[in-house]
Amino acid sequence: VTTALEGLKARMQDVLSLRAASNLMGWDQQTMMPRGGAEARARHLETLAKFAHVHFVDAETARLLEKAAAETSSLPATHDDACLVRVTQRDYNLACKVPADFVAELTRLTALAHEVWAKARAENNFADFAPTLAKIMALKQQEAQYLGYSDHIYDALLDTYEPDVKTADVTAMFDTLKVDLIPLVRAISARADSVSAVPLHQPFDEAKQKAFAEMVIGHYGFDFSRGRQDRAVHPFCQSFSQSDVRITTRYDANWLSPAFFGTLHETGHAMYEQGSAPEIDAHGLGGGASLGVHESQSRLWENVVGRGRAFWQHFYPQLQATFPEQLGKVDLDNFYRAINKVAPSFIRVEADEVTYNLHIIIRFELERDLLAGKMPIGNLRDAWNAKYQEYLGIVPPTDTLGVLQDIHWSAGLVGYFPTYSMGNLLSVQLFNKAVAAHPSITTELAEGKFATLRQWMHENLYRHGRKFTPKQLISNATGEAMQSRDYMAYLKAKYSAIYGL
Amino acid sequence: VTTALEGLKARMQDVLSLRAASNLMGWDQQTMMPRGGAEARARHLETLAKFAHVHFVDAETARLLEKAAAETSSLPATHDDACLVRVTQRDYNLACKVPADFVAELTRLTALAHEVWAKARAENNFADFAPTLAKIMALKQQEAQYLGYSDHIYDALLDTYEPDVKTADVTAMFDTLKVDLIPLVRAISARADSVSAVPLHQPFDEAKQKAFAEMVIGHYGFDFSRGRQDRAVHPFCQSFSQSDVRITTRYDANWLSPAFFGTLHETGHAMYEQGSAPEIDAHGLGGGASLGVHESQSRLWENVVGRGRAFWQHFYPQLQATFPEQLGKVDLDNFYRAINKVAPSFIRVEADEVTYNLHIIIRFELERDLLAGKMPIGNLRDAWNAKYQEYLGIVPPTDTLGVLQDIHWSAGLVGYFPTYSMGNLLSVQLFNKAVAAHPSITTELAEGKFATLRQWMHENLYRHGRKFTPKQLISNATGEAMQSRDYMAYLKAKYSAIYGL
């Protein structure tokens, strides 16, 4: 006799296989596909998405969920099977709320919007993109109505990326952050000349960059027998199962930072994906608890570890040996300062740790108000520039360097930005907790050893995949809710030392 | 109003998308996938195969086919839409005979078998692969029962690769070939010392091998904007549409032939796939009429052209310039003789033109008897070695060089091998017809020009994809049925000259 639970697992395995095929097609499109393949690939992807959606939202899934819930009702709430039913039911409810026709309309609009946005960005003309953005926002408002919310319309969209987090939580968190961040940026800006990033801007052989970064992530614990790294225009991490997780990187032949720190960043995502317990991964509970928790790992391994002094105490001699001409005469202290230089800048993806969150806060405040209908699209560019003036002390000279820089809104990704900052806060909160549990981590980092830190993350985060909500997971791991205290203390200590504040 | 024909086309597009996803997963498995990904990949492939099968054999397909047949009944039989209905109906009849559960089971088994085979091959241990092969053969017997046959069980499987050809036809064809081939091999073997392949066995830089071969296939007409080349253990060609066709090659750093002629071989397949008319490709009539016709193109471009004197008259100076140390003192005549040296050897894919068909005859005779239950798997290795002794006068010293060398059986490809020899016969039959139509081809080859030959193949074969049966296509192209007369005449003339027989 087959139980409903077994039926549910088999059904989810099929849905996951269809999604894995989509994901492989997406990965291939950005890494391997010859350019002529684009048109057929679009057809293939459309079919795969349709089949995965239709098979998931089928009434049979609801029937299996209901029966499986009864079958698992006596299990502890943390049991894999209880979690499977609970999480899948949540996913199912969300997937069923939005009509397929609406999804198709949004997909069509954002496909067109991508071209409009890219052209407007290239031509530095926000006005050309504004009408399309208005249509997207209208559809996202509609989507929020489908999804439902009780307090703020933004809650509905935020919830799809970060379950159970409310707009009010984010607003409060960012208001607290701003109070500390804005003065810190001002204090650092006053001493801007005391740190130079010039040593990072030299010719660096790409093959050597790649070899050095892959050596480092091997020490981190990226499992190359269950993953690989390739080149792509936009770095990303994509997994097809916990046993096949791939990252991509882009190389700048004249700038050391993008490829190296980009590789560490994607490796953080990848180790999270590789860490999912195989038995939950096969039925759809692999991956991360939310975008914010996922980002905590990319930022942890990129910044808290990878831009830390201890890390470079161990690895800098090897980097110098790899690039003796470029770095032979740059000492450890100056290199460490160079990779941590803070400077208000226009482009989010190139921002340092201190200013990064201000870029995010600006986007959050604007998209929240746009969605709520509190600001007309026509005011967006001026509002963007005013906030850059207020928070970072600079005004973008062009729309290209300002309101048009990010792909997110053109792709319909509204409610996504705050998860980047949550990742930053959580990276330090989790790191501190790991160090409290295992004080040896501090000395181990200076020896190029990462097993204790990674193992703590594995036990507390990775192996659980999507079993728990972010709130449960963070509470279980750190004994408290997400907080900005640890993160601000980390920033202040680190950058006061670097800038002599 | 949507016609049934339009409905059929849309349905086939979905089926093709699911198959394209399977194919991409298969390509990726052999070129990119980290080894840890195999188990999940097997699950994914199983689902994709199931969905493609279920969607295709759905009763709705039959309904659409019936109505579309009525809608297209007044069209000429060669009209794209008439062919679409006819070919799809044939595919449908075949597919309905095999249950979806069975397809899934076979897919799962062969995905795992690939790893088992690769390991056994690497470790030179047939016994490790034998139990898996026994399971595969049992399933293939089951498949033959589902498909049905009236004379020999092997007919059922052969028909899926080479429509309308019977086991008795193949046996008769091979018996005829053997009569001519075995004495020819013996006559050549008596003069074995008159040709030396030593110049080919030297260190050849891999990057230069790759660049030279890619230069040549660019001249052949392989479209790199709609294809790519990668490394794989076993060279193959895989397409996802006529606009994305990929080939793979393996390199031997101390032997020029395998990568170069392997690349030409896969390019023949690839140009056939790239040549399908886009309008038929999108609805499932792209690709080749049969494996035999497909192989005619790989063998044409590898052997009839690529091992011909005219070809090297043009390209040999460039090869000498690429490898001056290795080939600077080897003249054209000796190089031409070297690449055409005939010698009984162990590995089929490295065999010369004369002995190649004997390798195929061995495999055919063995798999025919395995499938018919006339030989237990336990005897396979000994039977393999005995036939090599009988036909080629040599005995493989290891399983790796013997019974484990080919990927086919591990992939469930039984009934496939004879199509290689059909390809050989057709390669010369088609080439002769093209030259008869355009005598300038002979001189063009000596100038490195391939457009006339390729265009003739395009007009007569490539653009038609699977629109016609192999018999129709060959008859239309050459005015007669497949015959071995041209091929044996070609072999005798070429090798009598080389060996002074």
XYZ file of C-alpha atoms in Angstrom, chain B residues 28-379:
352
model
C 25.704 17.850 -19.669
C 26.163 14.490 -17.965
C 28.946 13.585 -20.378
C 30.648 16.954 -20.649
C 30.045 19.134 -17.603
C 28.319 17.394 -14.720
C 30.333 16.861 -11.546
C 30.469 13.153 -10.782
C 28.387 13.546 -7.621
C 25.437 14.684 -9.689
C 24.764 11.306 -11.272
C 22.113 9.971 -8.920
C 19.906 13.057 -8.964
C 20.424 13.342 -12.707
C 19.082 9.806 -13.112
C 15.911 10.854 -11.241
C 15.558 13.974 -13.361
C 16.005 12.079 -16.619
C 13.439 9.538 -15.537
C 10.840 12.246 -14.968
C 11.597 14.049 -18.207
C 11.365 10.841 -20.217
C 8.081 10.006 -18.495
C 6.523 13.408 -19.156
C 7.658 13.437 -22.778
C 6.298 9.948 -23.275
C 2.998 10.485 -21.462
C 2.315 13.747 -23.224
C 3.084 12.206 -26.603
C 1.062 9.006 -26.220
C -1.931 10.865 -24.749
C -5.236 10.138 -26.473
C -5.392 13.833 -27.405
C -2.430 13.268 -29.741
C -4.334 10.497 -31.511
C -7.397 12.745 -31.822
C -5.313 15.588 -33.261
C -3.522 13.211 -35.623
C -6.780 11.841 -36.965
C -8.262 15.295 -37.556
C -4.995 16.706 -38.917
C -4.818 13.772 -41.353
C -8.232 14.767 -42.664
C -7.232 18.441 -42.865
C -4.082 17.603 -44.854
C -5.516 14.825 -47.019
C -5.547 16.953 -50.160
C -1.923 18.051 -49.809
C 0.833 16.401 -51.857
C 2.542 13.574 -49.946
C 5.797 15.536 -49.880
C 4.231 18.647 -48.290
C 5.730 19.446 -44.874
C 2.371 19.166 -43.144
C 1.457 15.876 -44.817
C 4.855 14.493 -43.778
C 4.386 15.805 -40.252
C 1.128 13.920 -39.851
C 2.490 10.729 -41.454
C 5.783 10.598 -39.527
C 4.188 11.609 -36.243
C 1.551 8.917 -36.687
C 4.304 6.322 -37.173
C 6.176 7.596 -34.099
C 2.919 7.567 -32.164
C 2.148 3.965 -33.075
C 5.619 2.883 -31.963
C 5.530 4.909 -28.737
C 2.123 3.585 -27.705
C 3.445 0.073 -27.763
C 5.863 0.723 -24.873
C 4.327 1.534 -21.445
C 5.470 4.690 -19.653
C 6.540 2.784 -16.539
C 8.773 0.638 -18.669
C 10.358 3.655 -20.334
C 11.018 5.190 -16.922
C 12.569 1.980 -15.622
C 14.852 1.692 -18.639
C 15.869 5.333 -18.381
C 16.697 4.970 -14.700
C 18.686 1.803 -15.260
C 20.735 3.164 -18.142
C 21.521 6.401 -16.321
C 23.038 4.401 -13.478
C 24.557 1.894 -15.897
C 26.578 4.668 -17.463
C 28.488 5.166 -14.215
C 28.874 1.425 -13.651
C 30.185 0.945 -17.178
C 32.591 3.900 -16.982
C 34.024 2.579 -13.708
C 34.307 -1.018 -14.934
C 35.969 0.211 -18.108
C 38.437 2.360 -16.159
C 39.193 -0.586 -13.876
C 39.319 -3.126 -16.723
C 36.783 -5.418 -15.085
C 33.937 -6.776 -17.209
C 32.585 -8.805 -14.269
C 31.606 -5.550 -12.521
C 29.496 -4.509 -15.500
C 28.026 -7.909 -16.404
C 25.111 -7.930 -13.907
C 24.000 -4.476 -15.053
C 24.274 -5.487 -18.696
C 22.173 -8.584 -17.963
C 19.442 -6.341 -16.549
C 19.600 -4.069 -19.585
C 19.349 -7.016 -21.990
C 16.351 -8.358 -20.092
C 14.622 -4.997 -20.471
C 15.501 -4.810 -24.148
C 13.955 -8.263 -24.661
C 10.871 -6.960 -22.913
C 10.906 -3.883 -25.141
C 11.105 -6.062 -28.247
C 8.018 -7.946 -27.048
C 6.171 -4.665 -26.597
C 7.205 -3.468 -30.049
C 6.412 -6.781 -31.703
C 8.085 -8.630 -34.584
C 7.231 -11.439 -36.927
C 10.581 -13.039 -37.752
C 13.495 -12.311 -35.388
C 13.323 -10.589 -31.970
C 16.172 -8.302 -33.104
C 13.929 -6.927 -35.875
C 11.873 -5.068 -33.315
C 14.810 -3.030 -32.005
C 16.561 -2.602 -35.352
C 13.404 -1.040 -36.742
C 13.526 1.771 -34.177
C 16.894 2.906 -35.585
C 16.548 1.887 -39.210
C 12.901 1.742 -40.245
C 11.962 -1.157 -42.509
C 15.321 -2.963 -42.346
C 15.224 -6.595 -41.101
C 17.724 -8.749 -39.245
C 17.792 -11.058 -42.247
C 18.759 -8.105 -44.489
C 21.627 -7.213 -42.186
C 22.819 -10.794 -41.913
C 22.781 -11.110 -45.708
C 24.546 -7.758 -46.151
C 27.241 -8.660 -43.648
C 27.725 -12.103 -45.131
C 28.324 -10.447 -48.521
C 30.707 -7.924 -47.015
C 32.636 -10.575 -45.134
C 33.279 -12.460 -48.388
C 35.111 -9.437 -49.772
C 36.465 -7.873 -46.608
C 38.256 -10.745 -44.934
C 40.413 -11.529 -48.007
C 41.071 -7.814 -48.525
C 42.251 -7.469 -44.925
C 44.456 -10.551 -45.360
C 45.947 -9.265 -48.603
C 46.714 -5.950 -46.996
C 48.082 -7.599 -43.851
C 50.556 -9.493 -46.057
C 51.900 -6.113 -47.150
C 51.450 -4.442 -43.763
C 55.011 -3.161 -43.653
C 54.598 -1.111 -46.808
C 52.675 1.602 -44.931
C 53.845 3.221 -41.705
C 51.643 5.144 -39.296
C 54.612 6.139 -37.150
C 54.454 9.842 -38.088
C 50.998 10.047 -36.476
C 52.313 8.776 -33.162
C 54.277 11.694 -31.845
C 53.546 14.387 -29.277
C 50.950 16.791 -30.716
C 50.003 19.800 -28.614
C 46.309 19.474 -27.754
C 45.433 23.122 -28.183
C 46.959 23.062 -31.668
C 45.109 19.848 -32.525
C 41.885 21.540 -31.474
C 42.564 24.755 -33.383
C 43.497 22.922 -36.592
C 40.431 20.667 -36.486
C 38.117 23.599 -35.756
C 39.625 25.518 -38.666
C 38.894 22.559 -40.960
C 35.299 22.027 -39.805
C 34.704 25.735 -40.222
C 35.598 25.214 -43.899
C 33.398 22.131 -44.012
C 30.504 24.351 -42.957
C 29.930 23.579 -39.267
C 28.132 26.694 -37.970
C 29.732 27.701 -34.658
C 26.989 30.262 -34.034
C 24.605 27.307 -33.841
C 26.882 24.773 -32.207
C 29.942 24.133 -30.071
C 32.599 21.521 -29.389
C 33.579 20.105 -25.994
C 35.575 17.244 -24.540
C 33.991 13.957 -23.549
C 35.179 10.428 -22.879
C 33.134 9.138 -25.792
C 32.739 11.466 -28.793
C 29.153 12.181 -29.805
C 26.856 14.716 -31.447
C 23.781 16.014 -29.629
C 21.291 18.598 -30.791
C 18.557 20.531 -28.998
C 17.279 22.160 -32.179
C 18.786 22.812 -35.591
C 20.108 26.018 -34.073
C 21.997 24.354 -31.204
C 23.997 21.290 -32.241
C 26.963 20.190 -30.163
C 29.810 17.784 -30.812
C 32.384 16.305 -28.476
C 35.904 15.047 -28.983
C 38.651 13.402 -26.957
C 42.318 14.234 -27.392
C 45.339 11.979 -27.400
C 48.450 14.072 -26.792
C 50.602 11.469 -28.572
C 48.407 10.494 -31.505
C 47.053 12.844 -34.128
C 44.226 10.719 -35.532
C 41.561 10.230 -32.854
C 40.695 13.856 -32.175
C 41.073 15.043 -35.762
C 39.096 12.348 -37.541
C 36.693 12.107 -34.614
C 35.958 15.794 -35.025
C 35.352 15.392 -38.763
C 33.070 12.443 -38.012
C 30.897 14.277 -35.490
C 30.853 17.300 -37.779
C 29.221 15.164 -40.471
C 26.454 14.337 -38.011
C 26.238 17.932 -36.873
C 25.939 19.463 -40.348
C 23.049 17.086 -41.022
C 21.312 18.283 -37.825
C 22.091 21.944 -38.473
C 20.720 21.555 -41.998
C 17.147 20.646 -41.055
C 14.716 23.246 -42.344
C 13.698 25.335 -39.282
C 9.990 25.030 -40.059
C 10.026 21.243 -39.825
C 12.575 21.156 -37.015
C 10.269 22.950 -34.586
C 7.595 20.260 -34.900
C 9.724 17.158 -34.635
C 10.817 16.422 -38.192
C 14.345 17.733 -37.714
C 17.350 15.426 -37.454
C 18.072 12.461 -39.707
C 15.973 9.948 -41.599
C 17.639 7.067 -39.734
C 20.870 6.265 -37.954
C 22.259 4.680 -41.121
C 21.601 7.770 -43.206
C 22.995 9.906 -40.393
C 26.143 7.805 -40.296
C 26.539 8.202 -44.048
C 27.322 11.835 -43.358
C 29.787 11.260 -40.523
C 31.649 8.688 -42.625
C 31.472 10.846 -45.746
C 33.124 13.825 -44.074
C 35.510 11.752 -41.970
C 36.656 9.213 -44.563
C 35.555 9.768 -48.124
C 36.522 13.438 -47.873
C 38.781 13.694 -44.800
C 41.018 10.706 -45.534
C 41.113 11.457 -49.251
C 44.172 12.523 -51.168
C 42.512 15.646 -52.565
C 41.660 16.956 -49.087
C 45.248 16.665 -47.889
C 46.656 18.083 -51.075
C 45.120 21.322 -49.817
C 45.404 21.020 -46.024
C 48.638 19.134 -45.496
C 50.906 22.177 -45.884
C 48.845 23.893 -43.157
C 49.130 20.857 -40.912
C 52.885 20.785 -41.503
C 53.071 24.467 -40.605
C 51.136 23.718 -37.396
C 53.445 20.839 -36.443
C 56.726 21.533 -38.232
C 58.871 19.443 -35.892
C 56.653 16.407 -36.167
C 55.666 16.558 -39.850
C 58.112 18.868 -41.568
C 60.043 15.951 -43.033
C 57.053 13.687 -43.746
C 55.906 14.150 -47.354
C 52.259 14.262 -48.472
C 52.325 10.767 -49.924
C 53.638 9.179 -46.746
C 51.213 11.157 -44.599
C 48.296 10.112 -46.827
C 49.389 6.481 -46.532
C 49.841 6.818 -42.770
C 46.285 8.058 -42.139
C 44.986 5.206 -44.273
C 47.104 2.440 -42.808
C 45.057 -0.717 -42.419
C 45.785 -2.823 -39.364
C 43.587 -5.115 -37.340
C 43.180 -3.354 -33.981
C 41.129 -3.523 -30.815
C 39.226 -0.252 -30.675
C 36.378 0.236 -33.139
C 36.373 4.039 -33.096
C 40.079 4.045 -33.985
C 39.752 1.422 -36.727
C 40.636 2.051 -40.354
C 38.043 2.013 -43.125
C 38.743 -1.562 -44.184
C 38.597 -3.318 -40.822
C 35.886 -1.064 -39.366
C 32.995 -3.098 -40.697
C 34.419 -6.266 -39.168
C 34.221 -4.600 -35.740
C 30.566 -3.890 -36.474
C 29.830 -7.392 -37.687
C 31.238 -8.765 -34.408
C 28.990 -6.522 -32.310
C 25.955 -7.271 -34.436
C 26.408 -11.013 -34.182
C 26.927 -10.838 -30.415
C 24.029 -8.551 -29.570
C 21.711 -10.427 -31.895
C 22.511 -13.649 -30.019
C 22.378 -12.011 -26.572
C 18.964 -10.572 -27.327
C 17.700 -13.852 -28.722
C 18.828 -15.549 -25.504
C 21.220 -17.756 -27.434
C 24.210 -16.630 -25.365
C 24.470 -15.910 -21.610
C 26.129 -12.630 -20.559
C 28.760 -14.720 -18.786
C 30.035 -15.932 -22.150
